[in-house]
Amino acid sequence: MTNSQKVTFNHVCVRIKDPEKSLHFYRDILGMKVIHSFGSEKGKFSNYFLGFNIPDEILNGTEEEKLLYRNHTSGLLELTHNWGTEELPDFQYTGHKNEPGNGYAHICLVVDDINAYCEYLEGESVPFRKKLTEGVMRNIAFVLDPDGYSVELIERKK
């Protein structure tokens, strides 16, 4: 039996401790745009859907247009904040650590000039897990978001 449905990748979700810090990183430093966000009083959580290259007519559109776009596009990042975690000083998510049983590794961004982008991130005081000058693979870098999740950087082939 074959599946005749069209299937596309929509988003990946990571849980965050502090939405203010995470939104600053993904939106203000990396340049992603928040397409849609909502909170659930009953569930005590908030979700933020972000992406790159979002058309202005979507960003300035109605909530219905944003939701429709969110559900029909690929390559989005969903940040999920469980309310109250930002108040707990020792709280952290462990799914990003390189420990046995934790399969999460990283998200990856493609940039035009990896050297210039790494210099920009260093200027923004973003911590690096692996700089271009470290390790065996000198063509990739990894930075850490406020929750310690790895973000891989690779250069767009010209």
mmCIF file of C-alpha atoms in Angstrom:
data_model
loop_
_atom_site.group_PDB
_atom_site.id
_atom_site.type_symbol
_atom_site.label_atom_id
_atom_site.label_comp_id
_atom_site.label_asym_id
_atom_site.label_seq_id
_atom_site.Cartn_x
_atom_site.Cartn_y
_atom_site.Cartn_z
ATOM 1 C CA MET A 1 0.000 0.000 0.000
ATOM 2 C CA THR A 2 1.302 3.478 -0.800
ATOM 3 C CA ASN A 3 0.434 6.806 0.726
ATOM 4 C CA SER A 4 -0.971 9.210 -1.858
ATOM 5 C CA GLN A 5 -0.966 12.201 0.469
ATOM 6 C CA LYS A 6 1.441 15.079 -0.029
ATOM 7 C CA VAL A 7 3.603 15.248 3.116
ATOM 8 C CA THR A 8 5.927 18.123 3.986
ATOM 9 C CA PHE A 9 8.071 18.956 6.989
ATOM 10 C CA ASN A 10 6.447 21.797 8.925
ATOM 11 C CA HIS A 11 8.338 22.507 12.159
ATOM 12 C CA VAL A 12 10.511 21.271 14.978
ATOM 13 C CA CYS A 13 9.681 22.139 18.578
ATOM 14 C CA VAL A 14 12.095 22.840 21.418
ATOM 15 C CA ARG A 15 11.096 23.623 24.985
ATOM 16 C CA ILE A 16 12.488 26.829 26.426
ATOM 17 C CA LYS A 17 12.976 28.078 29.973
ATOM 18 C CA ASP A 18 12.657 31.834 29.415
ATOM 19 C CA PRO A 19 10.801 33.179 26.358
ATOM 20 C CA GLU A 20 12.294 36.662 26.706
ATOM 21 C CA LYS A 21 15.847 35.316 26.381
ATOM 22 C CA SER A 22 14.959 32.797 23.669
ATOM 23 C CA LEU A 23 13.005 35.282 21.556
ATOM 24 C CA HIS A 24 15.868 37.751 21.857
ATOM 25 C CA PHE A 25 18.257 35.078 20.513
ATOM 26 C CA TYR A 26 16.134 33.679 17.672
ATOM 27 C CA ARG A 27 14.342 36.877 16.656
ATOM 28 C CA ASP A 28 16.741 39.719 17.452
ATOM 29 C CA ILE A 29 20.111 38.019 16.929
ATOM 30 C CA LEU A 30 19.427 35.297 14.333
ATOM 31 C CA GLY A 31 16.777 37.328 12.503
ATOM 32 C CA MET A 32 13.828 34.932 12.583
ATOM 33 C CA LYS A 33 10.316 36.382 12.513
ATOM 34 C CA VAL A 34 7.484 35.365 14.830
ATOM 35 C CA ILE A 35 4.647 34.233 12.582
ATOM 36 C CA HIS A 36 2.178 33.146 15.211
ATOM 37 C CA SER A 37 2.104 32.835 18.974
ATOM 38 C CA PHE A 38 -0.468 31.882 21.539
ATOM 39 C CA GLY A 39 -0.811 30.976 25.185
ATOM 40 C CA SER A 40 -2.952 28.396 26.905
ATOM 41 C CA GLU A 41 -4.254 29.435 30.306
ATOM 42 C CA LYS A 42 -5.570 25.922 30.904
ATOM 43 C CA GLY A 43 -2.317 24.246 29.826
ATOM 44 C CA LYS A 44 -0.102 26.956 31.334
ATOM 45 C CA PHE A 45 2.151 27.192 28.287
ATOM 46 C CA SER A 46 2.933 29.516 25.369
ATOM 47 C CA ASN A 47 3.973 28.597 21.834
ATOM 48 C CA TYR A 48 5.931 30.797 19.428
ATOM 49 C CA PHE A 49 6.307 29.838 15.756
ATOM 50 C CA LEU A 50 9.262 31.446 13.982
ATOM 51 C CA GLY A 51 10.703 31.326 10.488
ATOM 52 C CA PHE A 52 12.962 33.044 7.996
ATOM 53 C CA ASN A 53 11.924 34.950 4.863
ATOM 54 C CA ILE A 54 8.313 35.414 5.931
ATOM 55 C CA PRO A 55 6.471 37.731 3.530
ATOM 56 C CA ASP A 56 5.460 41.104 4.988
ATOM 57 C CA GLU A 57 1.841 40.521 3.973
ATOM 58 C CA ILE A 58 1.810 37.503 6.298
ATOM 59 C CA LEU A 59 3.564 39.279 9.179
ATOM 60 C CA ASN A 60 1.097 42.178 8.856
ATOM 61 C CA GLY A 61 -1.888 39.938 8.108
ATOM 62 C CA THR A 62 -4.742 38.690 10.209
ATOM 63 C CA GLU A 63 -4.368 35.898 12.767
ATOM 64 C CA GLU A 64 -6.262 33.629 10.371
ATOM 65 C CA GLU A 65 -3.791 34.388 7.545
ATOM 66 C CA LYS A 66 -0.816 33.784 9.869
ATOM 67 C CA LEU A 67 -2.243 30.477 11.059
ATOM 68 C CA LEU A 68 -2.945 29.358 7.485
ATOM 69 C CA TYR A 69 0.611 30.275 6.449
ATOM 70 C CA ARG A 70 2.050 28.531 9.530
ATOM 71 C CA ASN A 71 0.224 25.326 8.670
ATOM 72 C CA HIS A 72 1.262 25.379 4.995
ATOM 73 C CA THR A 73 4.946 26.279 5.101
ATOM 74 C CA SER A 74 8.116 24.334 5.848
ATOM 75 C CA GLY A 75 11.136 24.835 8.050
ATOM 76 C CA LEU A 76 9.594 26.546 11.066
ATOM 77 C CA LEU A 77 10.789 26.534 14.660
ATOM 78 C CA GLU A 78 8.285 26.211 17.494
ATOM 79 C CA LEU A 79 9.414 27.407 20.909
ATOM 80 C CA THR A 80 7.313 26.062 23.781
ATOM 81 C CA HIS A 81 7.470 27.742 27.175
ATOM 82 C CA ASN A 82 5.928 26.026 30.193
ATOM 83 C CA TRP A 83 4.952 28.873 32.500
ATOM 84 C CA GLY A 84 7.006 29.293 35.648
ATOM 85 C CA THR A 85 10.209 27.605 34.475
ATOM 86 C CA GLU A 86 11.918 30.992 34.125
ATOM 87 C CA GLU A 87 11.477 31.476 37.887
ATOM 88 C CA LEU A 88 13.370 28.268 38.786
ATOM 89 C CA PRO A 89 17.111 29.028 38.948
ATOM 90 C CA ASP A 90 18.289 25.396 38.648
ATOM 91 C CA PHE A 91 15.741 24.325 36.034
ATOM 92 C CA GLN A 92 17.016 23.233 32.639
ATOM 93 C CA TYR A 93 15.888 20.991 29.830
ATOM 94 C CA THR A 94 18.125 18.001 29.249
ATOM 95 C CA GLY A 95 17.087 16.881 25.770
ATOM 96 C CA HIS A 96 19.934 18.858 24.191
ATOM 97 C CA LYS A 97 22.782 17.241 26.091
ATOM 98 C CA ASN A 98 24.987 14.610 24.476
ATOM 99 C CA GLU A 99 23.940 11.938 26.943
ATOM 100 C CA PRO A 100 22.865 8.352 26.212
ATOM 101 C CA GLY A 101 19.143 8.221 25.554
ATOM 102 C CA ASN A 102 18.835 11.825 24.410
ATOM 103 C CA GLY A 103 18.422 11.824 20.650
ATOM 104 C CA TYR A 104 18.090 15.557 20.092
ATOM 105 C CA ALA A 105 21.218 17.020 18.514
ATOM 106 C CA HIS A 106 20.715 20.447 16.860
ATOM 107 C CA ILE A 107 18.957 22.637 14.328
ATOM 108 C CA CYS A 108 20.935 23.924 11.345
ATOM 109 C CA LEU A 109 20.979 27.307 9.615
ATOM 110 C CA VAL A 110 22.472 28.031 6.201
ATOM 111 C CA VAL A 111 24.258 31.394 5.924
ATOM 112 C CA ASP A 112 25.835 33.260 2.991
ATOM 113 C CA ASP A 113 29.243 33.936 4.608
ATOM 114 C CA ILE A 114 29.980 31.737 7.613
ATOM 115 C CA ASN A 115 33.081 33.677 8.683
ATOM 116 C CA ALA A 116 31.240 36.999 8.736
ATOM 117 C CA TYR A 117 28.230 35.440 10.484
ATOM 118 C CA CYS A 118 30.423 33.887 13.175
ATOM 119 C CA GLU A 119 32.113 37.254 13.725
ATOM 120 C CA TYR A 120 28.673 38.865 14.047
ATOM 121 C CA LEU A 121 27.561 36.258 16.621
ATOM 122 C CA GLU A 122 30.792 36.681 18.597
ATOM 123 C CA GLY A 123 30.082 40.431 18.668
ATOM 124 C CA GLU A 124 26.633 39.643 20.090
ATOM 125 C CA SER A 125 28.298 37.524 22.826
ATOM 126 C CA VAL A 126 26.632 34.329 21.626
ATOM 127 C CA PRO A 127 28.456 31.331 23.138
ATOM 128 C CA PHE A 128 30.040 28.866 20.716
ATOM 129 C CA ARG A 129 29.994 25.118 21.216
ATOM 130 C CA LYS A 130 32.410 24.717 18.301
ATOM 131 C CA LYS A 131 34.160 27.501 16.416
ATOM 132 C CA LEU A 132 35.290 27.229 12.794
ATOM 133 C CA THR A 133 38.879 26.868 13.991
ATOM 134 C CA GLU A 134 38.098 23.898 16.256
ATOM 135 C CA GLY A 135 37.671 20.199 15.605
ATOM 136 C CA VAL A 136 38.049 18.205 12.427
ATOM 137 C CA MET A 137 35.314 19.880 10.381
ATOM 138 C CA ARG A 138 36.534 23.452 9.814
ATOM 139 C CA ASN A 139 33.578 24.391 7.589
ATOM 140 C CA ILE A 140 30.878 24.302 10.285
ATOM 141 C CA ALA A 141 30.292 26.001 13.607
ATOM 142 C CA PHE A 142 27.888 25.459 16.489
ATOM 143 C CA VAL A 143 26.466 28.162 18.754
ATOM 144 C CA LEU A 144 24.299 27.723 21.831
ATOM 145 C CA ASP A 145 20.903 29.279 22.409
ATOM 146 C CA PRO A 146 19.869 30.510 25.891
ATOM 147 C CA ASP A 147 18.733 26.980 26.865
ATOM 148 C CA GLY A 148 21.953 25.352 25.666
ATOM 149 C CA TYR A 149 20.489 23.925 22.448
ATOM 150 C CA SER A 150 23.012 23.667 19.630
ATOM 151 C CA VAL A 151 22.484 25.628 16.430
ATOM 152 C CA GLU A 152 24.719 24.464 13.569
ATOM 153 C CA LEU A 153 25.899 26.981 10.986
ATOM 154 C CA ILE A 154 26.850 25.951 7.461
ATOM 155 C CA GLU A 155 27.698 28.093 4.461
ATOM 156 C CA ARG A 156 25.433 28.266 1.408
ATOM 157 C CA LYS A 157 27.279 26.815 -1.576
ATOM 158 C CA LYS A 158 27.794 29.365 -4.342
#
